[in-house]
Short mmCIF file of C-alpha atoms in Angstrom, two decimals:
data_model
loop_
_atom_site.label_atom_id
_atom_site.label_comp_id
_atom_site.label_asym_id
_atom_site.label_seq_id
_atom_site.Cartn_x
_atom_site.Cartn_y
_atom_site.Cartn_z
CA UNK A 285 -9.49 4.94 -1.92
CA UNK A 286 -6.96 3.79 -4.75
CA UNK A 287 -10.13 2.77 -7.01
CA UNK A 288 -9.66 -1.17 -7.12
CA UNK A 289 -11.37 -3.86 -4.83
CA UNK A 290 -10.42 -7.14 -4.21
CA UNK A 291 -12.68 -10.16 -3.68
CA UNK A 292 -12.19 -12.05 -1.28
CA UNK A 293 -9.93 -10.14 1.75
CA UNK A 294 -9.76 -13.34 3.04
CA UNK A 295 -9.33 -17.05 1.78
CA UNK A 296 -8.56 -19.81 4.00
CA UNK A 297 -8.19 -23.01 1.74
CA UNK A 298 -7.00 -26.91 2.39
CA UNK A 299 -3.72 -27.56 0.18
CA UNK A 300 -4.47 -29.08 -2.73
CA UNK A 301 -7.84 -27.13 -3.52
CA UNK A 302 -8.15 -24.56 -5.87
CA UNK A 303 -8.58 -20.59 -5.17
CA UNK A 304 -9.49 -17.79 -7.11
CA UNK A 305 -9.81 -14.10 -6.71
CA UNK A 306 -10.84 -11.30 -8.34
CA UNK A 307 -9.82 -7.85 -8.74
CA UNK A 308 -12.35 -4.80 -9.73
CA UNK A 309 -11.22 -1.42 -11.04
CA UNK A 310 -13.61 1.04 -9.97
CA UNK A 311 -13.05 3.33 -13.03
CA UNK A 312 -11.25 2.36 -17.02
CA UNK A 313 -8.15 1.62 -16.71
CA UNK A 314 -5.48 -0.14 -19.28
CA UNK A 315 -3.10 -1.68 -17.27
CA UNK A 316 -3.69 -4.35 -14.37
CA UNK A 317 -1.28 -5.70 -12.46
CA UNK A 318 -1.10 -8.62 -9.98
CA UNK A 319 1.62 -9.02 -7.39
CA UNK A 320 2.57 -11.14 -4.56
CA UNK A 321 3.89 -10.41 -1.03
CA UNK A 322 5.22 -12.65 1.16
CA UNK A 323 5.78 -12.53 5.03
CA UNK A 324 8.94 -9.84 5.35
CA UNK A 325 9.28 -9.17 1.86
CA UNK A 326 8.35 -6.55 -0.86
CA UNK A 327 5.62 -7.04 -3.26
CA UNK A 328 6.84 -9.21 -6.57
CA UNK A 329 5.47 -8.81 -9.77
CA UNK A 330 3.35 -11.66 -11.08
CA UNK A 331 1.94 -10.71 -14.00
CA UNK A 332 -0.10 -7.90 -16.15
CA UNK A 333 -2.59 -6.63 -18.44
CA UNK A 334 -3.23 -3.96 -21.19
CA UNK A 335 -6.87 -4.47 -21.40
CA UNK A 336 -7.50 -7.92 -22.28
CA UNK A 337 -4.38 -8.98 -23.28
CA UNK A 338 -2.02 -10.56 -21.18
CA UNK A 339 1.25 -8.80 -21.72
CA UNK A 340 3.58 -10.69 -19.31
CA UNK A 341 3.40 -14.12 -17.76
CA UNK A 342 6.50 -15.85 -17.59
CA UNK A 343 7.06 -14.49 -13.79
CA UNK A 344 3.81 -16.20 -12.81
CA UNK A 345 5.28 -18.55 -10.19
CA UNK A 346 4.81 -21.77 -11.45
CA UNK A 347 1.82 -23.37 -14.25
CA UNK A 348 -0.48 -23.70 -11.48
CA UNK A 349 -0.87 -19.75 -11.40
CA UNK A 350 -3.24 -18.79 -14.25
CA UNK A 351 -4.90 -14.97 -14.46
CA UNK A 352 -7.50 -13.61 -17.38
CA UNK A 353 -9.27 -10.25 -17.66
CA UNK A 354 -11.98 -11.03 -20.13
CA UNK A 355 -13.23 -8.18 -20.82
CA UNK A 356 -10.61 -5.61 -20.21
CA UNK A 357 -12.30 -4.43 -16.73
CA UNK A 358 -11.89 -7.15 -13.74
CA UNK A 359 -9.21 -9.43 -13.36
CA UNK A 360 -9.02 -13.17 -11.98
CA UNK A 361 -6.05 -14.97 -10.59
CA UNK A 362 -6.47 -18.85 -10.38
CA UNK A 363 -4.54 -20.77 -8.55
CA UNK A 364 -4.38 -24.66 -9.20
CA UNK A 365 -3.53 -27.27 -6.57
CA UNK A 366 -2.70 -24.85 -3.86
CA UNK A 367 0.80 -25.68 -2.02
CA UNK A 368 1.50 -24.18 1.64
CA UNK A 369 3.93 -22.07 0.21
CA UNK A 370 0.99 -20.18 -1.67
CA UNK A 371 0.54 -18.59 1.42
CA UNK A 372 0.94 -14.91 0.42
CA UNK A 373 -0.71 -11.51 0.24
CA UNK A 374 -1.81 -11.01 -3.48
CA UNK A 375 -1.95 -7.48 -4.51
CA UNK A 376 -3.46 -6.27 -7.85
CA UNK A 377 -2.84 -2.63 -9.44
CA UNK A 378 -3.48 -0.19 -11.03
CA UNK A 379 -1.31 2.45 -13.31
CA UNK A 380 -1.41 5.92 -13.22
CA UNK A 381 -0.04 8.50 -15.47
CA UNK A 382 4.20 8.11 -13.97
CA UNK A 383 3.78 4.16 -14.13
CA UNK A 384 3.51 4.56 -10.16
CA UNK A 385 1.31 1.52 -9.26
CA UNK A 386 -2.32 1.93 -7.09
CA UNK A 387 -2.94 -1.12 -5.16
CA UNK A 388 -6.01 -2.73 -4.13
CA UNK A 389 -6.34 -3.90 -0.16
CA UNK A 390 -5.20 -7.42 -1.40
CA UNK A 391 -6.63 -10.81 -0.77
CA UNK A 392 -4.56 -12.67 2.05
CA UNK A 393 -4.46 -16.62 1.21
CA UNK A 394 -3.64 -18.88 3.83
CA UNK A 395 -3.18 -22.52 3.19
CA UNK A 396 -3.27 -25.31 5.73
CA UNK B 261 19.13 -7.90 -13.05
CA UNK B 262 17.30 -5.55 -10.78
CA UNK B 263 17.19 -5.24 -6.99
CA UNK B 264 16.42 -2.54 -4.79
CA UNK B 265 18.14 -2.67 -1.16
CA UNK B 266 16.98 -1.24 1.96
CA UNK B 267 18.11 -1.35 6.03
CA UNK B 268 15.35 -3.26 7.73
CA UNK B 269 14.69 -1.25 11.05
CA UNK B 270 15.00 2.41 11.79
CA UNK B 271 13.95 3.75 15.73
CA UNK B 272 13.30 7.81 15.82
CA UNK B 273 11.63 9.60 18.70
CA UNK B 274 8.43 11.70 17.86
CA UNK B 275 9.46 15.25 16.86
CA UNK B 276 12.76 13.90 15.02
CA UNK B 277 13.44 13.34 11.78
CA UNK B 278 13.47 9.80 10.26
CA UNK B 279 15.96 9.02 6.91
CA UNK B 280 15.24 5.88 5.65
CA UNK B 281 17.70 5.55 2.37
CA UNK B 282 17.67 2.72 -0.18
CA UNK B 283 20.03 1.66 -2.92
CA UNK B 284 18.98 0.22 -6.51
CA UNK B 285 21.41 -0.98 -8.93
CA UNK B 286 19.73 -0.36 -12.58
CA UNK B 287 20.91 2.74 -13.76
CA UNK B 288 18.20 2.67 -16.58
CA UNK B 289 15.56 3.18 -13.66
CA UNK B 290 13.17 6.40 -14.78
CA UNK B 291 10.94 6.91 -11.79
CA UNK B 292 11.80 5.88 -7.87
CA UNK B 293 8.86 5.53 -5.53
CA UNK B 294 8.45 5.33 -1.86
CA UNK B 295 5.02 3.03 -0.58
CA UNK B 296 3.81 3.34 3.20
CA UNK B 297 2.66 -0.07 4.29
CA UNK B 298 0.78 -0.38 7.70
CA UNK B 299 -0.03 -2.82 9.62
CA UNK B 300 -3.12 -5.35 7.81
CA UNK B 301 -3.27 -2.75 4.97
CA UNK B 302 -2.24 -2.14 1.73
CA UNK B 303 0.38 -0.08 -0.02
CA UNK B 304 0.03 3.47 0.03
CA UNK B 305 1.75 5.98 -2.49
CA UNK B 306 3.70 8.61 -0.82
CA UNK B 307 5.17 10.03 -3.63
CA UNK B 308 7.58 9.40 -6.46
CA UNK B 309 10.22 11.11 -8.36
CA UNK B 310 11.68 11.15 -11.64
CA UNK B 311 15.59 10.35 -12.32
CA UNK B 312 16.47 13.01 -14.00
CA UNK B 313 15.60 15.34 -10.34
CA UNK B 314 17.30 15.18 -7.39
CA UNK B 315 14.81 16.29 -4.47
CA UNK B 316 11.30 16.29 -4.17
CA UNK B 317 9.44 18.34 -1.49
CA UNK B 318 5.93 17.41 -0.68
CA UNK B 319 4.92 18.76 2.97
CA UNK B 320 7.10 16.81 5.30
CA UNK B 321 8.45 14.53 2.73
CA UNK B 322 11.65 14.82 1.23
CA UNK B 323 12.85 13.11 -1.51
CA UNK B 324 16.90 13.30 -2.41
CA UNK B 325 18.13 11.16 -5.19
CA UNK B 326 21.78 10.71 -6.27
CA UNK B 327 21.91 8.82 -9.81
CA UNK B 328 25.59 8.34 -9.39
CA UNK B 329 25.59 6.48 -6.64
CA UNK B 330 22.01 4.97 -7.36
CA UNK B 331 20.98 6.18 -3.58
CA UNK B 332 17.50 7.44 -2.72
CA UNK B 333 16.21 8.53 0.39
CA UNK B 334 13.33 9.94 2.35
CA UNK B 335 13.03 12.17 4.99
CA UNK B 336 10.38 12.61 7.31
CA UNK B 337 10.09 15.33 9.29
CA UNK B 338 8.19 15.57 12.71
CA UNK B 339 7.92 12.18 12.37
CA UNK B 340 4.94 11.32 14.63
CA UNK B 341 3.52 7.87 15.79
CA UNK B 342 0.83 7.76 13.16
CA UNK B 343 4.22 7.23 10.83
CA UNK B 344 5.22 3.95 12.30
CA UNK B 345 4.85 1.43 9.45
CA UNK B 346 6.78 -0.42 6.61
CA UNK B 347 8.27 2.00 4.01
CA UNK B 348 8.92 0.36 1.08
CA UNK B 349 11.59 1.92 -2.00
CA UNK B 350 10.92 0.84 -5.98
CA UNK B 351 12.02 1.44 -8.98
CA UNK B 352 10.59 1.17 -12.66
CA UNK B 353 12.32 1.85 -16.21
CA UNK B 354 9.01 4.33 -17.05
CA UNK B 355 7.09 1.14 -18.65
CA UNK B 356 8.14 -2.07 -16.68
CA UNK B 357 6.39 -3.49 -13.79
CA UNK B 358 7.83 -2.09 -10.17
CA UNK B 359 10.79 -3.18 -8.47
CA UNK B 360 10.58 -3.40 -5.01
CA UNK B 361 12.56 -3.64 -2.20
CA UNK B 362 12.08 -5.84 1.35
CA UNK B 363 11.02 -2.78 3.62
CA UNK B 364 11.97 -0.71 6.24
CA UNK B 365 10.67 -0.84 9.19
CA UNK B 366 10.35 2.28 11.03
CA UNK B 367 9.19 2.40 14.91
CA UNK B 368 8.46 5.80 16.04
CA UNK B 369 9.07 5.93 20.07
CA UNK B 370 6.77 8.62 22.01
#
């Protein structure tokens, strides 16, 4: 158990719709991260948090990617218009004491 | 910029040791990590060290890093079939988001 859930596990969407999911932190924690992984690949950085302030966007993938933690607990990820190339794994995180990342079970997007 | 390489496939029998290496190219990297992905799951922590070490030990993990030549590996001894997955090297500057690299793949023939 790494201590964050994702919501859903599983999104099957037309392109063109929009999707979003949510990430929960099971305990406090000041940095949240969201990454993507791709067929083949490593995960890539998307984005981040320190509470509720967004600390990093500019690798968000294009302005159809949009993310918010409100409150400084759970974290959304929006994305706008979905494209078949949106068809990833996305991964959010946590950070523990040696910036080594704790990763939720992800929510795989597939879009037809 | 930053990139973290890795050989894609590695093939061990059970009982052997597996050495899957990796190469990163930012010499201001802090802390290396190694992530175990398996198949339909997420990314698992194996460990991590710090740059200014050269081996970690942690059961039958070994970690060796040489900051000249911005090489990391891990061993894994007795590798056993529950070990077959996607190993995945990264690399952070202590604050920055993680650096990954593509994977390796390792298949661990009974």
């Amino acid at each position: 158990d790494t201590g964050v859930s994702q919501d859903p596990r599983h999104k099957i969407t037309k392109r063109g719709q929009n999707v979003t999911f949510r990430c929960d932190p099971i305990s406090e924690h000041n940095r949240l991260y969201w990454y993507r992984q791709t067929l083949g690949q490593g995960p890539e950085f998307l984005t981040y948090f320190q509470n509720e302030a967004q600390l990093e966007k500019s690798r968000l993938l294009s302005d159809r990617f949009s993310a918010e933690r409100p409150k400084g607990s759970f974290s959304t990820l929006e994305i706008q218009r979905t494209e078949q190339g949106d068809s990833a794994m996305y991964l959010c995180a946590l950070r523990g004491s040696y910036n080594e990342q704790f990763f939720g079970p992800g929510t795989r997007l597939t879009v037809l | 910029g930053e990139d973290v390489e890795q050989s894609l496939f590695l093939s061990v029998r059970e009982g052997d040791s597996s050495v899957i290496n990796c190469t990163y190219t930012d010499s201001s990297s802090t802390y290396l990590y190694w992530y175990k992905q398996e198949p339909g799951a997420g990314l698992q922590l194996l460990t991590y060290i710090f740059s200014n070490m050269d081996m970690k030990q942690d059961q039958r993990l070994t970690v060796l890093l040489n900051k000249k030549d911005k090489h990391l590996s891990l061993r894994i001894a007795d590798t056993q079939t529950g070990d077959s997955a996607i190993y995945f090297c990264a690399e952070s500057m202590g604050n920055t988001p993680l650096v990954f690299g593509k994977g390796t793949r390792l298949s661990v023939i009974a």
